[in-house]
Coordinates of C-alpha atoms in Angstrom, one line a residue:
Chain P
M137 CA -4.3 -17.1 21.6
E138 CA -1.5 -17.9 19.5
R139 CA -2.8 -20.6 18.3
G140 CA -6.9 -19.6 17.9
A141 CA -5.8 -17.0 16.2
K142 CA -3.4 -18.8 13.6
E143 CA -6.0 -20.7 12.4
R144 CA -8.3 -17.6 11.9
N145 CA -6.2 -16.4 10.5
Q146 CA -6.6 -18.9 7.0
Q147 CA -9.3 -16.8 5.7
L148 CA -9.1 -13.4 3.9
Y149 CA -10.7 -11.0 6.8
K150 CA -14.0 -9.9 6.1
P151 CA -14.4 -5.8 5.7
C152 CA -16.9 -3.6 7.4
S153 CA -19.8 -3.7 6.1
N154 CA -21.7 -1.6 7.4
G155 CA -21.6 1.4 5.5
I156 CA -24.5 4.6 5.6
I157 CA -25.8 5.0 1.9
A158 CA -25.5 2.7 -1.2
K159 CA -24.9 4.3 -4.1
E160 CA -25.6 3.6 -7.4
P161 CA -23.3 2.5 -9.9
V162 CA -24.3 5.2 -13.2
S163 CA -21.4 7.1 -14.7
L164 CA -22.6 10.4 -16.0
E165 CA -22.7 9.3 -19.9
Q166 CA -25.6 6.9 -18.7
E167 CA -27.5 9.3 -16.2
I168 CA -27.2 11.7 -18.6
Q169 CA -28.7 10.7 -21.6
E170 CA -32.3 9.6 -19.9
P171 CA -35.2 11.1 -20.6
R172 CA -34.4 15.0 -20.9
G173 CA -37.2 17.7 -19.7
G174 CA -36.6 19.7 -22.5
G175 CA -35.7 18.8 -26.6
G176 CA -32.1 21.3 -26.6
E177 CA -28.9 19.0 -25.8
F178 CA -28.9 21.2 -22.8
D179 CA -31.4 20.0 -19.6
M180 CA -31.7 21.8 -16.8
S181 CA -32.3 18.1 -15.1
D182 CA -28.2 18.1 -16.1
I183 CA -27.1 18.8 -12.6
L184 CA -29.3 17.0 -10.4
Y185 CA -26.5 14.2 -11.8
F186 CA -24.2 16.5 -10.5
C187 CA -25.3 17.6 -6.9
R188 CA -26.6 13.4 -6.1
R189 CA -23.0 12.8 -6.3
G190 CA -21.8 15.8 -4.4
V191 CA -24.3 14.8 -1.4
E192 CA -23.6 11.4 -1.7
S193 CA -20.3 11.9 -0.9
I194 CA -20.6 14.6 1.7
V195 CA -22.3 11.2 3.1
D196 CA -19.2 9.1 2.5
D197 CA -17.0 9.2 0.5
E198 CA -14.4 7.0 -0.7
V199 CA -11.2 9.1 0.7
T200 CA -11.4 10.2 3.9
K201 CA -11.8 7.5 5.9
R202 CA -8.8 5.6 4.8
F203 CA -7.0 7.8 6.7
T204 CA -8.7 7.1 10.1
A205 CA -8.8 4.4 11.9
E206 CA -10.9 1.8 10.4
E207 CA -15.0 1.2 12.4
L208 CA -15.3 -1.9 14.8
E209 CA -18.1 -3.9 13.8
S210 CA -17.8 -5.1 17.3
W211 CA -15.8 -4.0 19.9
N212 CA -12.6 -5.7 20.9
L213 CA -12.7 -4.0 25.1
L214 CA -9.7 -1.0 23.8
T215 CA -11.2 2.5 24.3
R216 CA -9.2 3.7 21.6
S217 CA -11.5 1.4 19.4
N218 CA -14.8 3.2 20.9
Y219 CA -16.8 5.3 19.0
N220 CA -20.2 4.6 18.1
L221 CA -20.9 1.3 20.4
H222 CA -22.8 2.9 23.5
H223 CA -24.3 -0.8 25.0
I224 CA -21.9 -0.3 28.2
S225 CA -22.9 -2.7 30.2
A226 CA -22.2 -3.2 34.3
R227 CA -20.8 -7.0 33.2
L228 CA -18.5 -5.5 30.1
T229 CA -17.1 -2.5 32.1
V230 CA -16.2 -4.6 34.2
L231 CA -14.4 -6.9 31.2
W232 CA -12.5 -3.5 30.2
G233 CA -11.0 -2.5 33.7
L234 CA -9.1 -6.5 34.4
G235 CA -8.5 -5.6 30.4
V236 CA -6.5 -3.2 30.9
L237 CA -4.8 -3.9 34.4
I238 CA -3.2 -7.2 32.1
R239 CA -2.6 -5.1 29.6
Y240 CA -0.8 -2.2 30.6
G241 CA -0.3 -3.9 34.2
F242 CA 1.2 -7.1 32.6
L243 CA 1.9 -7.1 28.6
L244 CA 3.0 -3.4 28.4
P245 CA 6.4 -3.9 30.6
L246 CA 6.9 -7.6 29.5
R247 CA 6.3 -6.1 25.3
V248 CA 8.8 -2.5 26.9
T249 CA 11.7 -4.5 28.2
L250 CA 11.8 -6.6 25.1
A251 CA 11.5 -3.6 22.8
V252 CA 15.1 -2.0 24.2
T253 CA 16.9 -5.2 24.3
G254 CA 15.7 -6.0 20.9
V255 CA 16.7 -2.2 19.5
G256 CA 19.9 -3.0 21.9
L257 CA 21.0 -6.1 20.9
L258 CA 21.0 -4.8 17.4
V259 CA 22.4 -1.8 17.6
V260 CA 25.8 -3.2 19.7
L261 CA 24.7 -6.6 17.2
T262 CA 25.5 -4.5 14.0
S263 CA 28.5 -1.8 15.2
I264 CA 30.1 -4.9 15.2
V265 CA 29.4 -6.9 12.6
G266 CA 29.7 -3.3 11.5
W267 CA 34.1 -3.2 12.5
L268 CA 34.3 -6.1 9.1
P269 CA 36.3 -6.4 6.6
N270 CA 33.8 -6.9 3.8
S271 CA 33.3 -11.0 2.8
R272 CA 30.9 -13.4 2.3
M273 CA 31.3 -14.0 6.4
K274 CA 30.6 -10.3 7.1
K275 CA 27.5 -10.3 4.7
Y276 CA 26.2 -13.9 6.8
L277 CA 26.7 -11.8 10.2
S278 CA 25.1 -9.1 9.8
E279 CA 21.8 -11.3 7.9
K280 CA 21.8 -14.1 11.1
V281 CA 22.4 -10.4 13.6
N282 CA 19.6 -8.9 11.5
L283 CA 16.6 -11.5 11.6
M284 CA 17.4 -12.2 15.0
C285 CA 17.0 -8.5 15.9
Y286 CA 14.3 -7.7 14.6
R287 CA 12.4 -11.0 15.6
I288 CA 13.2 -9.6 19.3
C289 CA 12.0 -6.7 18.0
V290 CA 8.3 -8.7 16.6
R291 CA 8.4 -10.2 19.6
A292 CA 8.0 -7.3 22.0
L293 CA 4.8 -6.3 19.8
T294 CA 3.5 -9.9 20.1
A295 CA 3.2 -9.9 16.2
I296 CA 1.4 -13.2 15.6
I297 CA 2.3 -13.7 11.8
T298 CA 1.6 -15.9 8.6
Y299 CA 3.3 -15.7 5.8
H300 CA 1.9 -17.1 3.2
D301 CA 4.3 -18.0 -0.5
R302 CA 7.5 -17.5 -0.1
Y303 CA 9.0 -16.6 -3.2
P304 CA 13.1 -16.6 -3.7
K305 CA 14.2 -13.0 -4.0
N306 CA 17.4 -12.5 -6.7
G307 CA 17.7 -8.4 -6.2
G308 CA 14.9 -6.0 -7.5
I309 CA 12.7 -3.8 -5.1
C310 CA 9.7 -5.5 -2.6
V311 CA 6.6 -3.7 -2.6
A312 CA 4.6 -3.2 0.1
N313 CA 1.2 -1.3 1.0
H314 CA 2.3 0.4 4.2
T315 CA -0.4 1.1 6.9
S316 CA 2.2 2.0 9.8
P317 CA 6.3 1.6 10.6
I318 CA 5.8 -1.3 12.3
D319 CA 5.4 -3.0 7.9
V320 CA 9.6 -2.7 8.3
L321 CA 9.8 -5.4 11.2
I322 CA 6.9 -7.7 10.0
L323 CA 8.5 -8.2 6.3
A324 CA 12.6 -7.4 7.6
S325 CA 12.0 -10.1 10.3
D326 CA 11.3 -12.4 8.0
G327 CA 14.0 -11.4 5.0
C328 CA 16.6 -9.4 4.3
Y329 CA 16.2 -6.6 2.2
S330 CA 17.9 -3.0 2.6
M331 CA 15.9 -0.3 3.5
V332 CA 15.3 2.5 1.8
G333 CA 14.1 6.8 4.0
Q334 CA 14.4 9.5 5.0
A335 CA 17.7 9.8 7.5
H336 CA 16.4 11.6 10.6
G337 CA 17.9 12.8 13.2
G338 CA 18.6 12.1 17.5
L339 CA 17.8 8.8 18.9
M340 CA 16.1 7.2 15.0
G341 CA 19.8 8.9 13.3
F342 CA 21.6 6.9 15.1
I343 CA 19.9 4.1 14.8
Q344 CA 20.3 4.5 10.8
K345 CA 23.8 5.8 10.8
T346 CA 24.3 1.9 12.8
L347 CA 22.3 -0.2 10.3
V348 CA 23.1 0.9 7.7
K349 CA 27.9 0.5 8.1
A350 CA 26.4 -4.0 8.2
C351 CA 24.5 -3.2 5.6
P352 CA 24.0 -1.2 2.5
H353 CA 20.5 0.8 3.4
I354 CA 19.5 4.4 0.9
W355 CA 18.9 7.1 3.2
F356 CA 18.1 10.2 1.7
E357 CA 19.0 14.2 3.4
R358 CA 15.9 15.3 3.8
S359 CA 16.7 17.5 0.6
E360 CA 18.2 14.7 -2.1
V361 CA 14.6 14.0 -1.7
K362 CA 12.7 16.7 -3.5
D363 CA 15.8 15.3 -6.6
R364 CA 13.5 12.8 -8.2
H365 CA 16.2 12.3 -10.7
L366 CA 19.1 11.7 -7.3
V367 CA 17.1 9.0 -6.1
A368 CA 16.3 7.4 -9.6
K369 CA 19.6 7.1 -9.5
R370 CA 20.5 5.8 -6.2
L371 CA 17.5 3.3 -6.6
S372 CA 19.1 2.2 -10.1
D373 CA 22.1 1.5 -8.8
H374 CA 21.6 -0.4 -5.7
V375 CA 19.6 -2.8 -7.9
A376 CA 22.1 -3.1 -10.9
D377 CA 25.2 -4.6 -8.4
K378 CA 23.9 -8.1 -8.4
T379 CA 25.3 -8.9 -5.4
K380 CA 22.7 -6.3 -2.9
L381 CA 19.7 -7.4 -1.1
P382 CA 16.5 -6.5 -2.5
I383 CA 14.8 -2.6 -1.8
L384 CA 12.1 -2.5 0.4
I385 CA 9.6 0.5 -0.9
F386 CA 6.3 1.3 0.6
P387 CA 4.7 3.2 -3.3
E388 CA 2.0 4.0 -1.4
G389 CA 4.1 7.4 0.9
T390 CA 2.5 7.8 3.5
C391 CA 0.5 5.7 6.6
I392 CA -3.3 3.8 4.8
N393 CA -5.9 2.8 7.5
N394 CA -5.2 -0.7 5.7
T395 CA -9.2 -0.6 4.1
S396 CA -7.7 0.3 1.0
V397 CA -4.8 0.4 -1.6
M398 CA -3.8 4.5 -2.5
M399 CA -2.0 5.8 -5.4
F400 CA 1.1 4.0 -5.7
K401 CA 3.8 7.2 -6.8
K402 CA 5.8 6.2 -10.2
G403 CA 9.1 6.5 -8.7
S404 CA 10.4 2.9 -7.9
F405 CA 8.6 1.5 -11.6
E406 CA 10.1 3.1 -13.4
I407 CA 13.6 2.3 -12.9
D408 CA 14.2 -1.7 -15.1
C409 CA 14.2 -4.6 -12.1
T410 CA 12.3 -7.1 -11.4
I411 CA 9.1 -6.8 -8.9
Y412 CA 7.5 -8.4 -5.2
P413 CA 4.6 -7.0 -4.6
V414 CA 3.8 -7.6 -1.1
A415 CA 0.5 -7.7 0.5
I416 CA -0.3 -6.8 4.1
K417 CA -3.2 -7.1 6.2
Y418 CA -4.0 -6.3 9.5
D419 CA -6.5 -8.1 12.0
P420 CA -8.9 -5.0 13.6
R421 CA -9.9 -7.3 16.3
F422 CA -6.6 -6.9 18.2
G423 CA -5.9 -3.8 18.3
N424 CA -6.0 -0.6 15.0
A425 CA -1.9 -0.9 13.4
F426 CA -2.9 2.1 11.5
W427 CA -0.5 4.5 12.0
N428 CA -2.7 8.2 12.6
S429 CA 0.5 10.4 12.0
S430 CA -1.3 13.8 12.8
K431 CA -3.1 12.3 15.6
F432 CA -0.5 10.4 17.4
R433 CA 3.3 11.1 17.6
M434 CA 5.4 8.2 17.0
V435 CA 6.1 7.3 21.1
T436 CA 2.4 7.6 21.6
Y437 CA 2.1 5.0 18.6
L438 CA 4.2 2.6 19.6
L439 CA 3.0 3.1 23.3
H440 CA 0.1 2.0 22.0
M441 CA 0.7 -0.9 19.8
M442 CA 2.4 -2.5 23.4
S443 CA -0.3 -2.2 24.7
S444 CA -3.2 -3.8 22.6
W445 CA -3.9 -7.4 22.8
A446 CA -1.9 -8.2 19.9
V447 CA -1.0 -7.4 16.3
V448 CA -3.0 -9.9 14.6
C449 CA -1.7 -10.5 10.9
S450 CA -1.2 -11.5 7.1
V451 CA 2.1 -11.1 4.6
W452 CA 1.3 -12.8 1.7
Y453 CA 3.5 -12.6 -0.7
L454 CA 3.1 -12.3 -4.4
P455 CA 4.8 -14.1 -8.1
P456 CA 7.9 -11.4 -9.1
M457 CA 6.5 -9.1 -11.8
K458 CA 8.2 -7.2 -14.8
R459 CA 6.9 -3.7 -16.5
E460 CA 5.5 -5.6 -20.1
E461 CA 6.4 -4.5 -23.5
G462 CA 4.4 -0.8 -24.5
E463 CA 3.2 -0.5 -20.3
D464 CA 4.4 2.7 -18.7
A465 CA 5.7 2.8 -15.7
V466 CA 2.3 4.2 -14.6
Q467 CA 0.6 1.0 -15.9
F468 CA 3.0 -1.1 -14.0
A469 CA 2.4 0.5 -10.9
N470 CA -1.3 0.5 -11.4
R471 CA -1.3 -3.4 -12.4
V472 CA 1.3 -4.3 -9.2
K473 CA -1.6 -2.4 -7.1
S474 CA -4.7 -4.6 -7.9
A475 CA -1.9 -7.6 -7.6
I476 CA -1.6 -6.5 -4.0
A477 CA -4.9 -5.2 -3.6
R478 CA -7.2 -8.8 -4.4
K479 CA -4.5 -11.3 -2.3
G480 CA -4.9 -8.6 0.2
G481 CA -8.7 -8.2 0.6
L482 CA -8.6 -4.1 0.1
V483 CA -10.3 -2.1 -2.2
D484 CA -8.4 -0.8 -5.0
L485 CA -8.3 3.3 -5.7
L486 CA -6.9 5.5 -7.8
W487 CA -7.0 8.6 -5.6
D488 CA -3.0 9.7 -4.2
G489 CA -2.6 9.0 -1.0
G490 CA -1.4 12.1 0.2
L491 CA -4.5 14.0 -0.3
K492 CA -4.5 13.0 3.6
R493 CA -2.4 16.8 3.9
S494 CA -3.1 18.4 1.0
K495 CA -6.0 19.7 -1.4
V496 CA -7.0 17.3 -4.9
K497 CA -5.2 19.0 -8.1
E498 CA -7.8 20.8 -9.9
V499 CA -6.9 18.7 -13.0
F500 CA -9.0 16.3 -11.9
K501 CA -12.5 18.6 -11.4
E502 CA -11.5 19.4 -15.0
E503 CA -11.6 16.2 -15.9
Q504 CA -15.0 16.8 -15.0
Q505 CA -15.0 19.2 -16.8
K506 CA -13.8 17.8 -20.3
L507 CA -16.4 15.0 -19.9
Y508 CA -20.2 17.0 -19.2
S509 CA -18.9 18.8 -21.8
K510 CA -18.2 15.7 -24.3
V511 CA -21.4 14.1 -24.0
L512 CA -23.2 18.1 -24.5
V513 CA -20.9 18.4 -27.8
K514 CA -22.6 14.7 -29.0
L515 CA -26.0 15.8 -28.4
L516 CA -25.4 19.0 -29.6
S517 CA -23.7 17.2 -32.8
L518 CA -27.6 14.7 -32.9
R519 CA -29.8 18.0 -33.2
Chain E
P1240 CA -18.8 10.1 24.0
L1241 CA -21.9 11.5 26.5
W1242 CA -21.7 14.8 25.0
C1243 CA -22.5 13.4 21.7
D1244 CA -25.6 11.3 22.8
K1245 CA -27.1 15.3 24.9
V1246 CA -27.2 16.3 20.8
L1247 CA -29.0 14.1 20.0
L1248 CA -30.9 13.9 22.5
R1249 CA -31.8 17.0 22.2
A1250 CA -32.7 16.6 17.8
S1251 CA -35.0 13.6 18.1
R1252 CA -37.5 16.7 19.1
R1253 CA -36.8 18.3 16.6
V1254 CA -38.9 17.3 13.5
E1255 CA -35.3 15.9 11.8
I1256 CA -36.1 12.6 13.2
A1257 CA -38.5 11.9 11.4
Y1258 CA -37.0 11.7 8.3
F1259 CA -33.8 9.4 9.5
S1260 CA -33.9 5.7 12.0
H1261 CA -31.9 6.5 14.9
S1262 CA -29.0 4.4 14.0
Q1263 CA -28.9 6.5 11.1
I1264 CA -28.4 9.4 13.3
T1265 CA -25.7 8.2 15.0
R1266 CA -24.3 6.9 11.6
L1267 CA -24.5 10.6 10.1
Y1268 CA -23.6 12.2 13.8
S1269 CA -20.2 10.3 13.6
R1270 CA -20.2 10.9 9.7
F1271 CA -20.2 14.6 10.6
H1272 CA -17.6 14.7 13.5
S1273 CA -15.1 13.2 11.7
L1274 CA -15.8 16.1 8.9
D1275 CA -15.3 18.7 12.0
K1276 CA -11.8 19.0 12.2
G1277 CA -12.2 22.4 14.6
E1278 CA -14.0 19.6 16.5
N1279 CA -16.4 22.8 17.4
G1280 CA -19.8 22.0 16.6
A1281 CA -20.0 23.2 13.3
L1282 CA -18.4 22.4 9.5
S1283 CA -17.7 24.8 7.7
R1284 CA -17.6 25.1 4.2
E1285 CA -13.4 23.9 4.0
D1286 CA -14.3 21.1 5.5
F1287 CA -16.7 20.6 3.3
Q1288 CA -13.7 21.1 0.9
R1289 CA -11.2 18.7 2.4
I1290 CA -13.6 15.9 0.0
P1291 CA -12.0 15.4 -2.6
E1292 CA -15.0 13.8 -4.5
L1293 CA -16.6 17.0 -3.9
A1294 CA -13.7 19.2 -4.5
I1295 CA -13.9 17.7 -7.9
N1296 CA -17.3 18.4 -8.5
P1297 CA -17.6 20.6 -10.4
L1298 CA -20.9 22.4 -8.5
G1299 CA -19.3 21.5 -5.8
D1300 CA -19.3 24.8 -4.7
R1301 CA -23.4 25.5 -4.9
I1302 CA -23.7 22.1 -2.9
I1303 CA -21.5 22.9 -0.3
N1304 CA -24.0 25.9 -0.3
A1305 CA -27.0 24.6 -0.1
F1306 CA -25.8 23.7 3.2
F1307 CA -25.6 27.0 5.1
P1308 CA -28.3 28.7 5.9
E1309 CA -28.7 32.3 4.3
G1310 CA -25.3 33.6 5.5
E1311 CA -24.1 31.9 7.7
D1312 CA -20.4 30.6 7.9
Q1313 CA -21.1 27.8 9.8
V1314 CA -23.6 24.0 10.2
N1315 CA -24.7 22.2 13.1
F1316 CA -25.5 18.8 13.5
R1317 CA -29.9 19.9 13.3
G1318 CA -29.1 21.3 9.9
F1319 CA -27.0 19.1 8.6
M1320 CA -29.3 16.9 8.8
R1321 CA -32.1 19.1 6.9
T1322 CA -30.3 19.0 4.5
L1323 CA -29.6 15.9 3.8
A1324 CA -33.3 15.1 4.9
H1325 CA -34.4 16.3 1.5
F1326 CA -32.5 13.6 -0.2
R1327 CA -34.9 10.7 1.9
P1328 CA -36.1 8.6 -1.0
V1329 CA -39.9 10.1 -1.5
E1330 CA -41.9 6.1 -0.6
D1331 CA -40.3 6.3 3.0
N1332 CA -42.7 9.1 3.8
E1333 CA -45.1 7.5 7.0
K1334 CA -43.4 8.7 9.4
S1335 CA -43.4 12.0 8.7
K1336 CA -47.2 12.1 7.7
G1337 CA -49.1 14.1 10.1
H1338 CA -46.3 15.6 11.6
D1339 CA -47.2 19.0 10.6
A1340 CA -49.0 20.6 7.6
S1341 CA -46.4 21.4 5.8
E1342 CA -44.9 19.0 2.7
P1343 CA -41.9 16.7 4.0
L1344 CA -38.8 18.0 2.7
N1345 CA -37.9 14.6 0.6
S1346 CA -40.8 16.0 -1.4
R1347 CA -41.1 16.3 -5.5
N1348 CA -41.8 20.2 -4.8
N1349 CA -39.0 20.0 -2.0
K1350 CA -36.2 18.4 -4.0
L1351 CA -37.1 20.7 -7.3
L1352 CA -36.5 23.5 -5.2
F1353 CA -33.4 22.9 -3.5
A1354 CA -32.3 22.3 -7.1
F1355 CA -33.1 25.2 -8.6
R1356 CA -31.3 27.5 -5.4
L1357 CA -28.8 25.7 -7.3
Y1358 CA -29.0 27.7 -9.7
D1359 CA -30.7 30.8 -8.1
L1360 CA -27.9 33.0 -6.5
D1361 CA -29.4 36.2 -5.3
R1362 CA -32.9 34.2 -3.9
D1363 CA -35.3 36.1 -6.0
D1364 CA -36.7 32.8 -7.4
K1365 CA -36.2 34.0 -10.9
I1366 CA -33.2 32.3 -12.5
S1367 CA -31.3 34.7 -15.2
R1368 CA -30.2 34.1 -18.2
D1369 CA -26.5 35.5 -16.1
E1370 CA -27.7 32.6 -13.3
L1371 CA -27.9 30.1 -15.7
L1372 CA -24.7 31.2 -17.7
Q1373 CA -22.4 30.7 -14.5
V1374 CA -23.6 27.9 -13.8
L1375 CA -23.5 26.8 -17.3
R1376 CA -19.8 27.2 -17.3
M1377 CA -19.2 26.1 -14.1
M1378 CA -20.2 22.1 -15.6
V1379 CA -17.7 22.5 -18.8
G1380 CA -14.7 24.8 -17.9
V1381 CA -13.3 25.7 -20.9
N1382 CA -14.2 23.6 -23.0
I1383 CA -16.9 25.3 -24.6
S1384 CA -17.2 29.4 -26.4
D1385 CA -18.5 32.0 -24.8
E1386 CA -20.6 32.5 -28.2
Q1387 CA -22.1 28.9 -27.8
L1388 CA -22.9 28.7 -24.1
G1389 CA -24.8 32.0 -24.7
S1390 CA -27.4 30.1 -27.9
I1391 CA -27.5 27.2 -24.8
A1392 CA -29.1 29.3 -21.8
D1393 CA -30.8 31.0 -24.7
R1394 CA -32.6 28.3 -25.9
T1395 CA -33.3 26.9 -23.1
I1396 CA -34.5 30.0 -21.5
Q1397 CA -36.5 30.6 -24.3
E1398 CA -37.8 26.9 -24.0
A1399 CA -38.7 27.2 -20.5
D1400 CA -40.7 30.9 -20.2
T1401 CA -43.8 31.3 -21.0
N1402 CA -44.4 34.1 -19.3
G1403 CA -42.3 36.3 -21.7
D1404 CA -40.1 38.1 -18.5
M1405 CA -36.5 36.2 -19.7
S1406 CA -36.0 34.4 -16.5
I1407 CA -37.2 30.8 -14.9
S1408 CA -39.2 31.2 -12.4
F1409 CA -40.1 28.2 -9.9
S1410 CA -43.2 27.0 -11.2
E1411 CA -41.7 27.4 -15.5
F1412 CA -38.9 25.7 -13.3
I1413 CA -41.0 21.9 -12.2
K1414 CA -43.3 22.5 -16.0
V1415 CA -40.0 21.9 -17.8
L1416 CA -39.1 19.3 -15.1
E1417 CA -42.3 17.3 -15.1
K1418 CA -41.3 14.5 -17.9
V1419 CA -38.1 13.8 -15.6
D1420 CA -38.3 11.3 -12.8
V1421 CA -36.7 13.2 -10.1
E1422 CA -37.8 11.1 -6.7
Q1423 CA -35.2 8.5 -8.4
K1424 CA -32.4 11.4 -9.1
M1425 CA -32.5 13.3 -6.3
S1426 CA -32.7 10.2 -3.7
I1427 CA -29.9 8.6 -2.0
R1428 CA -30.2 5.4 -0.3
F1429 CA -29.3 5.4 3.8
L1430 CA -29.2 2.1 4.6
H1431 CA -30.5 0.5 8.4

């Protein structure tokens, strides 16, 4: 199974092609200036454009479908991926039953054991390394320990990862699209990074505190997260120190379902350093890697991951990018995002991943109104 | 899920099935279900407002309104399909011919009626100057002054109003839009 998956990994994954409707790519200006009913600048038919676009978005919009697992074209024998595929035959049910036995009876216990070993070793070994005085030996040992333990954890998920095009990294910031917490494992098992994140309590917090003894990770308290200047300063300081490792950041800020890349938050792009973009694409046939945090807790998610067939993914390292003259942080962020989307075969969206939980800002509606008013005023002046 | 099939079976006895193929109904049901966050088999206005592209549409609220029957706060799957049926392209009419004497939902007339009702909020079958102004204001936001908007409204009514009652009736509305390709502008191409 591993070898077969590795061969198939060479091509880009084909995105699901069964949309509900076909949208016409007509802009507001184009449609409204077509033959009008009356002779004036405002035409009663102008509402038809907004009406149709509105109903199109009710049937199929670009945003809400990114926050739930991707629909599969054919079933992969996992109950959790079975949405609309109704043809259940007796033979398929038997196959599915067999699959359940293998996955829960054999694969899951094996993987859980590996995972516990991996995490346990990580905690113990990084504590030991942490006691050493700061030296090149410590850095070397810390790297080896981290890589080894993360690789065990990766095995615990039966993650079959294909890395493409490695580039040497020299400090800086590494950015990638975010689908699940496993992204961190996948990247950290191939290279050493400083991680950035919120300081948790409990088991997670304990692991975070242990890790930071051996390796300079950046953990923020919940209160500090709101202070953008503080965050930017700590990141800049880290980056300025050439002896430190590259920082790993997921600029989307939330998990997206791996069919698209959503807006990158500009914070990491304001810092003056090299950006190393990475594109991660999971193969949905072996298991759904997306963590729907509103539906599943972390533990449930990990159990799902460990009882899927496998986690098959491709990682593309892109050539390093730097902010160009005259480019502001937002434009730079969009440029990096497009490069990642193109490489990973994902849809490039400008929408904010935060729309998962919050309402869209009024200013976007005002933009639409401004656009329409411009067309009206132009026609008024032509009268 | 099993109960989804029951809904489809019940729906198949209604007229709405004439507008959509079996696979389209399945996909639409899947969409309906994903919008239905409360999982109670019906959509509320909040469920629609959660769609960002609809929330930024200047006429978003009016469009959402069109899905809800008079005075109701919930729309079930049948009502959902019924409203969407208006947007079926006109040439796909063979299936609905001969069902009953009334016009198919996606006829040019019914599409125009749908658009007319976006203006006519109080359902008195007339678009008054106020109603026209309301829609205009929704579409332009703060970018055009009251006076200018008022004169645009007056001009529009003047050109459309043939019986002199200072409002636009449905037949006057049809006349105004007779040169407009309503079939194309109010149609959505459903796949499969």
